[in-house]
Short mmCIF file of C-alpha atoms in Angstrom, two decimals:
data_model
loop_
_atom_site.label_atom_id
_atom_site.label_comp_id
_atom_site.label_asym_id
_atom_site.label_seq_id
_atom_site.Cartn_x
_atom_site.Cartn_y
_atom_site.Cartn_z
CA UNK A 1 97.05 18.96 5.51
CA UNK A 2 94.90 16.74 3.35
CA UNK A 3 96.07 13.79 5.46
CA UNK A 4 94.33 15.27 8.45
CA UNK A 5 91.25 16.09 6.57
CA UNK A 6 90.87 12.60 5.21
CA UNK A 7 91.36 11.23 8.64
CA UNK A 8 88.61 13.44 10.05
CA UNK A 9 86.19 12.60 7.25
CA UNK A 10 86.46 8.96 8.24
CA UNK A 11 85.55 9.94 11.75
CA UNK A 12 88.90 8.66 13.04
CA UNK A 13 90.84 10.48 15.63
CA UNK A 14 93.80 12.55 14.71
CA UNK A 15 96.23 10.36 16.62
CA UNK A 16 99.19 9.43 14.56
CA UNK A 17 98.73 11.99 11.91
CA UNK A 18 101.52 14.64 11.86
CA UNK A 19 100.09 18.14 12.02
CA UNK A 20 101.68 21.42 11.34
CA UNK A 21 101.45 24.42 13.73
CA UNK A 22 99.54 27.16 11.92
CA UNK A 23 99.47 29.85 14.60
CA UNK A 24 102.22 30.26 17.26
CA UNK A 25 101.95 32.88 20.01
CA UNK A 26 104.89 33.14 22.50
CA UNK A 27 104.67 35.22 25.74
CA UNK A 28 102.13 37.56 24.16
CA UNK A 29 100.97 40.07 26.75
CA UNK A 30 98.85 43.31 26.76
CA UNK A 31 98.64 45.98 29.29
CA UNK A 32 96.03 48.73 29.38
CA UNK A 33 96.68 51.67 31.76
CA UNK A 34 98.72 49.48 34.21
CA UNK A 35 96.01 46.79 34.07
CA UNK A 36 97.40 43.47 32.74
CA UNK A 37 94.60 42.41 30.30
CA UNK A 38 96.58 39.52 29.04
CA UNK A 39 99.36 37.97 31.00
CA UNK A 40 102.20 36.48 28.95
CA UNK A 41 100.54 33.77 27.01
CA UNK A 42 101.67 30.93 24.87
CA UNK A 43 99.46 29.25 22.33
CA UNK A 44 99.99 26.87 19.40
CA UNK A 45 97.19 25.99 17.12
CA UNK A 46 97.44 23.16 14.52
CA UNK A 47 96.40 23.67 11.01
CA UNK A 48 92.92 22.36 10.38
CA UNK A 49 91.94 22.25 14.05
CA UNK A 50 88.92 23.70 15.78
CA UNK A 51 89.92 25.31 19.11
CA UNK A 52 87.46 26.99 21.45
CA UNK A 53 88.21 29.60 24.14
CA UNK A 54 85.87 29.89 27.14
CA UNK A 55 86.00 32.25 30.02
CA UNK A 56 84.20 35.06 31.88
CA UNK A 57 84.07 38.61 30.67
CA UNK A 58 87.35 40.42 31.15
CA UNK A 59 89.52 37.34 30.84
CA UNK A 60 91.21 38.71 27.84
CA UNK A 61 89.77 36.44 25.07
CA UNK A 62 88.80 39.39 22.82
CA UNK A 63 92.16 41.05 23.46
CA UNK A 64 93.84 37.83 22.42
CA UNK A 65 91.75 37.94 19.16
CA UNK A 66 92.54 41.45 18.44
CA UNK A 67 96.20 40.84 18.95
CA UNK A 68 96.12 37.92 16.56
CA UNK A 69 94.01 39.76 13.96
CA UNK A 70 96.35 42.70 14.22
CA UNK A 71 93.96 45.28 15.58
CA UNK A 72 96.13 45.59 18.82
CA UNK A 73 99.79 45.54 18.99
CA UNK A 74 100.95 43.30 22.00
CA UNK A 75 103.23 44.91 24.62
CA UNK A 76 105.37 41.71 24.45
CA UNK A 77 105.92 38.43 22.75
CA UNK A 78 105.64 37.22 19.21
CA UNK A 79 102.73 36.13 16.89
CA UNK A 80 103.61 33.99 13.90
CA UNK A 81 101.17 32.66 11.39
CA UNK A 82 102.51 30.00 8.96
CA UNK A 83 105.94 30.95 10.15
CA UNK A 84 105.44 34.66 9.27
CA UNK A 85 105.62 37.35 11.93
CA UNK A 86 102.29 39.08 11.96
CA UNK A 87 102.62 41.43 14.96
CA UNK A 88 100.76 44.64 14.15
CA UNK A 89 99.95 43.66 10.60
CA UNK A 90 96.40 42.99 9.19
CA UNK A 91 95.01 41.12 6.29
CA UNK A 92 95.96 37.61 7.47
CA UNK A 93 92.81 36.21 9.16
CA UNK A 94 89.15 35.87 8.70
CA UNK A 95 87.17 37.56 11.50
CA UNK A 96 83.56 37.38 12.60
CA UNK A 97 81.62 38.76 15.59
CA UNK A 98 78.37 38.35 17.35
CA UNK A 99 77.21 41.31 15.31
CA UNK A 100 76.94 40.26 11.78
CA UNK A 101 78.28 43.60 10.46
CA UNK A 102 76.50 43.18 7.16
CA UNK A 103 76.23 46.63 5.43
CA UNK A 104 72.51 47.46 4.86
CA UNK A 105 73.13 49.01 1.49
CA UNK A 106 74.51 45.97 -0.14
CA UNK A 107 72.77 42.83 -1.24
CA UNK A 108 73.63 39.46 0.24
CA UNK A 109 75.93 38.68 -2.84
CA UNK A 110 77.64 42.07 -2.40
CA UNK A 111 78.07 41.60 1.27
CA UNK A 112 79.74 38.23 0.77
CA UNK A 113 82.28 39.85 -1.55
CA UNK A 114 82.89 42.74 0.87
CA UNK A 115 86.48 41.78 1.77
CA UNK A 116 87.47 41.66 -1.93
CA UNK A 117 85.85 45.06 -2.40
CA UNK A 118 87.80 46.51 0.39
CA UNK A 119 91.08 45.32 -0.76
CA UNK A 120 90.88 45.26 -4.62
CA UNK A 121 88.56 45.17 -7.53
CA UNK A 122 85.64 42.70 -7.20
CA UNK A 123 85.96 40.34 -10.29
CA UNK A 124 83.48 38.18 -11.99
CA UNK A 125 85.07 35.22 -10.27
CA UNK A 126 84.56 36.78 -6.87
CA UNK A 127 80.87 37.17 -7.73
CA UNK A 128 80.65 33.65 -9.03
CA UNK A 129 82.21 32.28 -5.91
CA UNK A 130 79.86 34.23 -3.76
CA UNK A 131 76.79 32.90 -5.60
CA UNK A 132 78.15 29.44 -5.54
CA UNK A 133 78.79 29.42 -1.84
CA UNK A 134 75.45 31.01 -1.11
CA UNK A 135 73.57 28.39 -3.22
CA UNK A 136 75.62 25.53 -1.68
CA UNK A 137 74.55 26.63 1.86
CA UNK A 138 70.93 27.31 1.02
CA UNK A 139 70.86 31.12 0.51
CA UNK A 140 70.81 30.98 -3.28
CA UNK A 141 67.33 32.44 -3.28
CA UNK A 142 68.45 35.46 -1.32
CA UNK A 143 71.41 36.72 -3.28
CA UNK A 144 69.56 39.91 -4.36
CA UNK A 145 68.03 40.53 -0.92
CA UNK A 146 69.15 43.34 1.33
CA UNK A 147 70.24 42.08 4.78
CA UNK A 148 67.29 43.58 6.73
CA UNK A 149 65.01 41.07 4.90
CA UNK A 150 66.90 38.09 6.42
CA UNK A 151 66.51 36.40 9.84
CA UNK A 152 69.27 36.54 12.40
CA UNK A 153 70.40 33.04 11.64
CA UNK A 154 70.53 33.77 7.92
CA UNK A 155 72.44 36.94 8.53
CA UNK A 156 75.07 35.10 10.52
CA UNK A 157 75.37 32.61 7.72
CA UNK A 158 76.02 35.39 5.28
CA UNK A 159 78.56 36.98 7.63
CA UNK A 160 80.30 33.52 7.90
CA UNK A 161 80.23 33.19 4.01
CA UNK A 162 81.91 36.62 3.81
CA UNK A 163 84.48 35.30 6.32
CA UNK A 164 85.07 32.18 4.29
CA UNK A 165 85.62 33.85 0.83
CA UNK A 166 88.56 35.84 2.35
CA UNK A 167 90.48 32.47 1.76
CA UNK A 168 92.26 32.96 5.02
CA UNK A 169 93.37 29.77 6.58
CA UNK A 170 92.72 31.00 10.16
CA UNK A 171 89.11 32.07 11.08
CA UNK A 172 88.59 34.03 14.31
CA UNK A 173 85.08 33.77 15.37
CA UNK A 174 84.10 35.78 18.44
CA UNK A 175 80.77 34.54 19.86
CA UNK A 176 79.30 34.40 16.44
CA UNK A 177 76.12 32.69 17.58
CA UNK A 178 75.80 34.52 20.86
CA UNK A 179 72.67 36.52 19.79
CA UNK A 180 70.73 33.69 18.34
CA UNK A 181 67.85 31.64 19.93
CA UNK A 182 68.71 28.12 21.16
CA UNK A 183 67.22 26.25 18.21
CA UNK A 184 68.81 28.42 15.54
CA UNK A 185 72.13 28.28 17.47
CA UNK A 186 72.12 24.49 17.41
CA UNK A 187 71.37 24.52 13.61
CA UNK A 188 74.18 26.98 13.21
CA UNK A 189 76.58 24.85 15.17
CA UNK A 190 75.91 21.87 12.99
CA UNK A 191 76.20 23.86 9.89
CA UNK A 192 79.44 25.34 10.95
CA UNK A 193 81.00 21.86 11.58
CA UNK A 194 79.93 20.83 8.06
CA UNK A 195 81.35 23.96 6.57
CA UNK A 196 84.57 23.61 8.56
CA UNK A 197 85.00 20.02 7.53
CA UNK A 198 84.45 20.82 3.85
CA UNK A 199 86.63 23.86 3.86
CA UNK A 200 89.58 22.61 5.82
CA UNK A 201 90.07 25.76 7.69
CA UNK A 202 91.40 26.30 11.15
CA UNK A 203 88.93 27.87 13.57
CA UNK A 204 89.58 29.77 16.89
CA UNK A 205 86.16 30.18 18.47
CA UNK A 206 85.23 32.26 21.46
CA UNK A 207 82.16 31.33 23.43
CA UNK A 208 80.44 31.68 26.67
CA UNK A 209 78.57 28.56 26.19
CA UNK A 210 80.53 25.36 27.48
CA UNK A 211 78.16 23.02 25.55
CA UNK A 212 78.94 24.85 22.35
CA UNK A 213 82.61 24.66 22.97
CA UNK A 214 82.66 20.97 23.54
CA UNK A 215 80.22 20.19 20.59
CA UNK A 216 82.39 22.10 18.19
CA UNK A 217 86.00 21.81 19.06
CA UNK A 218 89.13 19.54 19.28
CA UNK A 219 90.62 21.62 22.13
CA UNK A 220 89.05 23.98 24.75
CA UNK A 221 91.16 26.69 26.33
CA UNK A 222 89.81 27.96 29.56
CA UNK A 223 90.69 31.50 30.39
CA UNK A 224 90.45 33.48 33.60
CA UNK A 225 90.59 37.13 34.43
CA UNK A 226 92.77 39.37 36.68
CA UNK A 227 95.17 38.99 34.90
CA UNK A 228 93.65 37.51 31.73
CA UNK A 229 95.37 34.09 31.08
CA UNK A 230 94.86 30.61 29.81
CA UNK A 231 94.45 28.44 32.86
CA UNK A 232 93.82 25.11 31.14
CA UNK A 233 94.09 23.50 27.74
CA UNK A 234 91.62 20.59 27.47
CA UNK A 235 91.70 17.97 24.79
CA UNK A 236 88.29 16.84 23.57
CA UNK A 237 88.34 13.12 22.76
CA UNK A 238 84.75 13.00 21.28
CA UNK A 239 84.86 11.47 17.88
CA UNK A 240 83.68 13.22 14.69
CA UNK A 241 81.37 13.67 12.95
CA UNK A 242 79.36 14.74 15.87
CA UNK A 243 75.56 15.07 16.13
CA UNK A 244 73.30 16.37 18.84
CA UNK A 245 73.13 13.04 20.54
CA UNK A 246 76.70 13.48 21.91
CA UNK A 247 75.23 16.31 24.14
CA UNK A 248 74.11 13.59 26.48
CA UNK A 249 77.07 11.33 26.01
CA UNK A 250 78.90 10.50 29.38
CA UNK A 251 82.19 11.76 27.86
CA UNK A 252 80.53 15.00 27.10
CA UNK A 253 79.03 15.35 30.42
CA UNK A 254 82.26 14.56 32.31
CA UNK A 255 84.16 17.06 29.96
CA UNK A 256 81.49 19.73 30.70
CA UNK A 257 81.81 19.10 34.48
CA UNK A 258 85.54 19.49 34.31
CA UNK A 259 85.41 22.71 32.27
CA UNK A 260 82.78 24.22 34.56
CA UNK A 261 84.97 23.37 37.48
CA UNK A 262 87.95 25.08 35.89
CA UNK A 263 85.77 28.12 34.98
CA UNK A 264 85.01 28.63 38.61
CA UNK A 265 88.52 28.70 39.83
CA UNK A 266 89.18 24.99 40.23
CA UNK A 267 92.46 23.26 39.11
CA UNK A 268 92.64 20.15 36.86
CA UNK B 1 45.78 56.89 -0.56
CA UNK B 2 49.33 57.79 0.52
CA UNK B 3 49.62 59.92 -2.56
CA UNK B 4 46.30 61.73 -2.03
CA UNK B 5 46.52 62.59 1.68
CA UNK B 6 49.05 65.34 1.36
CA UNK B 7 46.74 67.18 -1.18
CA UNK B 8 43.77 66.67 1.14
CA UNK B 9 45.88 68.08 3.97
CA UNK B 10 46.76 71.17 2.01
CA UNK B 11 43.34 71.52 0.68
CA UNK B 12 42.07 71.59 4.29
CA UNK B 13 44.44 74.41 5.07
CA UNK B 14 43.01 76.48 2.21
CA UNK B 15 39.50 75.71 3.46
CA UNK B 16 40.39 76.95 6.95
CA UNK B 17 41.88 80.12 5.36
CA UNK B 18 38.61 80.60 3.37
CA UNK B 19 36.54 80.03 6.50
CA UNK B 20 38.56 82.50 8.64
CA UNK B 21 38.37 85.24 5.85
CA UNK B 22 34.63 84.75 5.31
CA UNK B 23 33.63 83.99 8.95
CA UNK B 24 35.43 86.99 10.45
CA UNK B 25 34.55 89.35 7.62
CA UNK B 26 38.12 90.06 6.86
CA UNK B 27 38.34 93.05 4.54
CA UNK B 28 39.90 92.21 1.04
CA UNK B 29 42.58 94.77 1.50
CA UNK B 30 43.75 92.91 4.65
CA UNK B 31 43.67 89.33 3.40
CA UNK B 32 42.11 87.87 0.31
CA UNK B 33 40.26 84.62 -0.04
CA UNK B 34 42.56 81.76 -1.36
CA UNK B 35 40.85 81.61 -4.77
CA UNK B 36 41.05 85.40 -5.15
CA UNK B 37 44.77 85.13 -4.44
CA UNK B 38 45.33 82.36 -6.97
CA UNK B 39 43.33 84.40 -9.53
CA UNK B 40 45.71 87.39 -8.97
CA UNK B 41 48.56 85.03 -9.99
CA UNK B 42 46.81 83.60 -13.05
CA UNK B 43 45.66 87.15 -14.29
CA UNK B 44 49.26 88.36 -14.23
CA UNK B 45 50.93 85.12 -15.34
CA UNK B 46 52.42 86.82 -18.44
CA UNK B 47 54.42 89.17 -16.17
CA UNK B 48 55.12 86.67 -13.47
CA UNK B 49 56.40 83.57 -15.21
CA UNK B 50 59.88 84.97 -16.26
CA UNK B 51 60.28 86.04 -12.60
CA UNK B 52 59.23 82.64 -11.38
CA UNK B 53 61.71 80.94 -13.71
CA UNK B 54 64.43 83.31 -12.41
CA UNK B 55 63.78 82.50 -8.76
CA UNK B 56 63.64 78.81 -9.53
CA UNK B 57 67.00 79.05 -11.10
CA UNK B 58 68.41 80.95 -8.13
CA UNK B 59 66.91 78.35 -5.82
CA UNK B 60 68.26 75.37 -7.61
CA UNK B 61 71.75 76.68 -8.35
CA UNK B 62 72.12 78.02 -4.79
CA UNK B 63 70.86 74.66 -3.52
CA UNK B 64 73.35 72.70 -5.57
CA UNK B 65 76.13 75.02 -4.48
CA UNK B 66 75.06 74.65 -0.82
CA UNK B 67 74.81 70.94 -1.18
CA UNK B 68 78.43 70.59 -2.60
CA UNK B 69 79.96 73.14 -0.02
CA UNK B 70 77.88 71.27 2.75
CA UNK B 71 79.31 67.93 1.84
CA UNK B 72 82.79 69.37 1.59
CA UNK B 73 82.76 70.77 5.10
CA UNK B 74 81.09 67.61 6.53
CA UNK B 75 83.76 65.37 5.01
CA UNK B 76 86.70 67.61 5.99
CA UNK B 77 85.43 68.03 9.56
CA UNK B 78 84.77 64.22 9.94
CA UNK B 79 88.27 63.33 8.60
CA UNK B 80 90.38 65.98 10.19
CA UNK B 81 89.44 66.31 13.94
CA UNK B 82 91.70 69.33 14.34
CA UNK B 83 89.99 71.15 11.44
CA UNK B 84 86.66 70.34 13.07
CA UNK B 85 87.57 72.10 16.19
CA UNK B 86 88.45 75.15 14.19
CA UNK B 87 85.81 75.24 11.54
CA UNK B 88 82.67 74.01 13.45
CA UNK B 89 82.39 77.16 15.76
CA UNK B 90 82.69 79.38 12.80
CA UNK B 91 79.92 77.53 10.82
CA UNK B 92 77.64 77.63 13.87
CA UNK B 93 78.32 81.39 14.17
CA UNK B 94 77.59 81.81 10.46
CA UNK B 95 74.00 80.46 11.27
CA UNK B 96 73.52 82.47 14.40
CA UNK B 97 73.99 85.70 12.34
CA UNK B 98 70.63 86.85 10.98
CA UNK B 99 70.75 86.02 7.37
CA UNK B 100 68.89 89.24 6.43
CA UNK B 101 71.57 91.18 8.23
CA UNK B 102 74.47 89.37 6.50
CA UNK B 103 72.67 89.85 3.11
CA UNK B 104 73.47 93.50 2.75
CA UNK B 105 77.33 93.29 3.23
CA UNK B 106 77.17 90.27 0.84
CA UNK B 107 75.55 92.36 -1.84
CA UNK B 108 78.14 95.08 -1.36
CA UNK B 109 80.86 92.47 -1.64
CA UNK B 110 79.54 90.40 -4.53
CA UNK B 111 77.91 93.32 -6.54
CA UNK B 112 74.57 95.00 -5.98
CA UNK B 113 72.04 94.02 -8.66
CA UNK B 114 73.99 90.91 -9.56
CA UNK B 115 72.62 87.34 -9.07
CA UNK B 116 75.77 86.33 -7.20
CA UNK B 117 74.74 87.59 -3.76
CA UNK B 118 71.36 85.82 -4.19
CA UNK B 119 73.03 82.50 -4.89
CA UNK B 120 75.44 83.19 -2.06
CA UNK B 121 72.54 83.63 0.38
CA UNK B 122 70.92 80.42 -0.72
CA UNK B 123 74.22 78.69 -0.32
CA UNK B 124 74.63 80.14 3.17
CA UNK B 125 71.24 78.76 4.25
CA UNK B 126 71.45 75.40 2.55
CA UNK B 127 74.92 74.14 3.30
CA UNK B 128 74.59 74.10 7.18
CA UNK B 129 71.99 71.31 7.65
CA UNK B 130 73.89 69.33 4.92
CA UNK B 131 77.16 69.72 6.80
CA UNK B 132 75.75 68.77 10.18
CA UNK B 133 74.07 65.73 8.90
CA UNK B 134 77.05 64.38 6.71
CA UNK B 135 79.41 65.05 9.72
CA UNK B 136 76.98 63.12 11.96
CA UNK B 137 76.74 60.26 9.40
CA UNK B 138 80.41 59.95 8.92
CA UNK B 139 81.14 60.15 12.66
CA UNK B 140 78.79 57.42 13.71
CA UNK B 141 80.07 54.56 11.62
CA UNK B 142 80.06 51.34 13.61
CA UNK B 143 83.56 50.93 15.06
CA UNK B 144 83.41 47.20 14.68
CA UNK B 145 82.74 47.52 11.13
CA UNK B 146 85.78 49.76 10.70
CA UNK B 147 87.80 47.22 12.64
CA UNK B 148 86.48 44.45 10.37
CA UNK B 149 87.71 46.41 7.36
CA UNK B 150 91.03 46.83 9.04
CA UNK B 151 91.31 43.12 9.72
CA UNK B 152 90.67 42.45 6.05
CA UNK B 153 93.56 44.79 5.29
CA UNK B 154 91.42 47.54 3.67
CA UNK B 155 93.08 50.83 2.98
CA UNK B 156 91.73 53.98 4.51
CA UNK B 157 90.51 55.19 1.10
CA UNK B 158 88.57 52.00 0.34
CA UNK B 159 87.09 52.01 3.83
CA UNK B 160 85.97 55.57 3.24
CA UNK B 161 84.45 54.84 -0.21
CA UNK B 162 82.76 51.48 0.57
CA UNK B 163 81.83 51.72 4.32
CA UNK B 164 81.73 55.47 5.47
CA UNK B 165 80.31 57.08 2.36
CA UNK B 166 77.38 54.69 1.78
CA UNK B 167 76.58 54.83 5.56
CA UNK B 168 76.27 58.65 5.22
CA UNK B 169 73.85 58.76 2.30
CA UNK B 170 70.69 58.56 4.45
CA UNK B 171 71.81 61.41 6.75
CA UNK B 172 73.03 63.36 3.73
CA UNK B 173 69.48 63.34 2.32
CA UNK B 174 68.05 64.32 5.62
CA UNK B 175 70.19 67.50 5.41
CA UNK B 176 69.44 68.04 1.76
CA UNK B 177 65.63 67.84 2.52
CA UNK B 178 65.91 70.49 5.18
CA UNK B 179 68.03 72.69 2.88
CA UNK B 180 65.48 72.15 0.00
CA UNK B 181 62.75 73.72 1.97
CA UNK B 182 64.89 76.70 3.04
CA UNK B 183 66.37 77.36 -0.32
CA UNK B 184 63.42 79.39 -1.72
CA UNK B 185 63.38 81.55 1.44
CA UNK B 186 67.08 82.32 0.78
CA UNK B 187 66.40 83.24 -2.81
CA UNK B 188 63.54 85.53 -1.91
CA UNK B 189 65.71 87.34 0.76
CA UNK B 190 68.39 87.70 -1.86
CA UNK B 191 66.08 89.12 -4.47
CA UNK B 192 64.89 91.71 -1.84
CA UNK B 193 68.37 93.00 -1.12
CA UNK B 194 69.82 92.62 -4.54
CA UNK B 195 67.21 93.54 -7.17
CA UNK B 196 68.56 93.76 -10.80
CA UNK B 197 69.47 97.34 -11.86
CA UNK B 198 66.60 98.74 -13.81
CA UNK B 199 64.83 95.48 -13.88
CA UNK B 200 62.49 93.66 -11.49
CA UNK B 201 62.19 90.16 -9.82
CA UNK B 202 59.61 88.30 -7.90
CA UNK B 203 60.50 89.84 -4.48
CA UNK B 204 60.17 93.40 -5.92
CA UNK B 205 56.86 92.30 -7.41
CA UNK B 206 55.57 91.31 -4.06
CA UNK B 207 56.94 94.45 -2.45
CA UNK B 208 55.15 96.59 -4.96
CA UNK B 209 51.92 94.72 -4.65
CA UNK B 210 52.18 95.17 -0.90
CA UNK B 211 52.68 99.04 -1.18
CA UNK B 212 49.80 99.16 -3.63
CA UNK B 213 47.36 97.44 -1.21
CA UNK B 214 47.09 94.40 -3.48
CA UNK B 215 47.20 91.54 -0.87
CA UNK B 216 45.68 89.22 -3.36
CA UNK B 217 49.00 89.39 -5.39
CA UNK B 218 51.02 89.17 -2.18
CA UNK B 219 49.23 86.10 -0.92
CA UNK B 220 49.14 84.60 -4.42
CA UNK B 221 52.75 84.84 -5.20
CA UNK B 222 53.61 83.63 -1.62
CA UNK B 223 51.45 80.58 -2.27
CA UNK B 224 53.37 80.11 -5.58
CA UNK B 225 56.65 80.19 -3.85
CA UNK B 226 55.54 77.82 -1.24
CA UNK B 227 54.51 75.49 -4.06
CA UNK B 228 58.00 75.79 -5.57
CA UNK B 229 59.59 75.02 -2.17
CA UNK B 230 57.32 71.93 -1.78
CA UNK B 231 58.06 70.73 -5.39
CA UNK B 232 61.85 71.08 -4.77
CA UNK B 233 61.56 69.24 -1.52
CA UNK B 234 59.61 66.46 -3.23
CA UNK B 235 62.19 66.18 -6.01
CA UNK B 236 65.05 65.95 -3.43
CA UNK B 237 63.17 63.46 -1.30
CA UNK B 238 62.43 61.43 -4.44
CA UNK B 239 66.14 61.46 -5.37
CA UNK B 240 66.82 60.24 -1.73
CA UNK B 241 64.48 57.39 -2.11
CA UNK B 242 66.14 56.31 -5.38
CA UNK B 243 69.61 56.68 -3.77
CA UNK B 244 68.77 54.49 -0.82
CA UNK B 245 66.71 51.49 -2.15
CA UNK B 246 67.78 49.38 0.80
CA UNK B 247 65.66 51.57 3.17
CA UNK B 248 62.39 50.43 1.54
CA UNK B 249 63.02 47.39 -0.48
CA UNK B 250 63.79 43.70 0.54
CA UNK B 251 65.14 42.84 -2.91
CA UNK B 252 67.46 44.93 -5.09
CA UNK B 253 65.93 46.34 -8.20
CA UNK B 254 66.25 44.34 -11.30
CA UNK B 255 68.85 46.45 -12.98
CA UNK B 256 70.93 46.60 -9.74
CA UNK B 257 71.03 42.77 -9.50
CA UNK B 258 74.16 40.93 -10.46
CA UNK B 259 73.15 37.48 -9.80
CA UNK B 260 71.63 35.31 -12.64
CA UNK B 261 69.32 33.45 -10.16
CA UNK B 262 65.85 32.63 -11.12
CA UNK B 263 63.64 35.66 -11.48
CA UNK B 264 62.08 36.82 -8.16
CA UNK B 265 58.89 38.63 -7.27
CA UNK B 266 59.46 42.04 -5.76
CA UNK B 267 57.61 42.87 -2.62
#
């Protein structure tokens, strides 16, 4: 995997670099009370990549996430992570929602170590790691603060740090910035790209915001409801590292037009 | 100012009492002036204080028993839905029965003249608000937070200890505060129906004062019991504040901090 990371740091494209499939979904489907929430779906995600999923409400994106995370058992198909069957199992992904889900009775530091606390004894090295990551990403001053003392953007940062220290290779982010104002959101997107590059993780990212999906990802999956399914898998050719000026780049605009067209029922 | 206002408020109440008794020429054998009532207490303090200690003991032990039993029922009903459907109606029924009525059979069962029925009555009154609040707290944990714990691979036990229990601390103390104000009432009713054989207690003292046309003592001891109730409430409320620092503070207390970051100013 380091090969891919080096390539990315140089700002080069991934072409020519062999990549391994981290997540492999085959014919995964989910039915709720005779309603097909997710039609048989195939999806392969390369290790180290950033993949966004866009689509209207009810297109099955959150269902897809819950199946991958193990919260829901699919009615058919297989889910393998690093070659391991994970259907119905939990404890193999990092997971973050629009709600930060920080517990009010724990300080920032203790919220970051929450996953460890829920699965084993929190050790000195867990705490040291939490402090280190909080300092590195600008929250070192707030380690002893309770979450309610933080702004929305800071809380989402803490929630993301909590997700990172789970040391899971695959991070599922379900509209993590959906509740933030536009300016904070842009700051968070840039921050996320930095952290993602440094951490070498694989991200699956749900969003309603087409701009956000293009700005962040290598691939954009467009989903559609009734039944929930992936209707298009769009490669994003924009070079990294990216900054806000790409938001007006012609390639960006063309890609956005294409995805908007797909979202409104068009075909590619 | 925040410390002083409650005292001013209660002082005002005593002033209104004084004004009503003086203004309407209320006869001393009907209702005393507040200072006369307090003097009746201080004049008989030698007789009263062992009785006061006794009722405090009953109040505190009954309260603690009620708290433990209340938490037990709350947890059991929150965790086992089937038992909730069976136990909850019975618990509600237990509170619908007039406590004074149930007090008599309780003394027969637990022993007339013993302290056991008194404690039992306090428990009977205290446990219910605790149970209701604990059940409420445990039943309203954010489902997304529980899902997050599951995604992490958390066991049910660890989820309970680290997510559900801390989330129920604030409602627990709401229940305990209600119970704290009721506890002294329970102890008084208990003392009325189960006086010690050949001895006396604070309730009998009030009863005798009442039949001897001594309203000053009746009112005085009543004020005293109210003061005990308030003091107990304040203690429990204070424990609640200590137990939930995140409700009022932005930064953890020094001794709770784990990080070795630069010292910070509390606000």
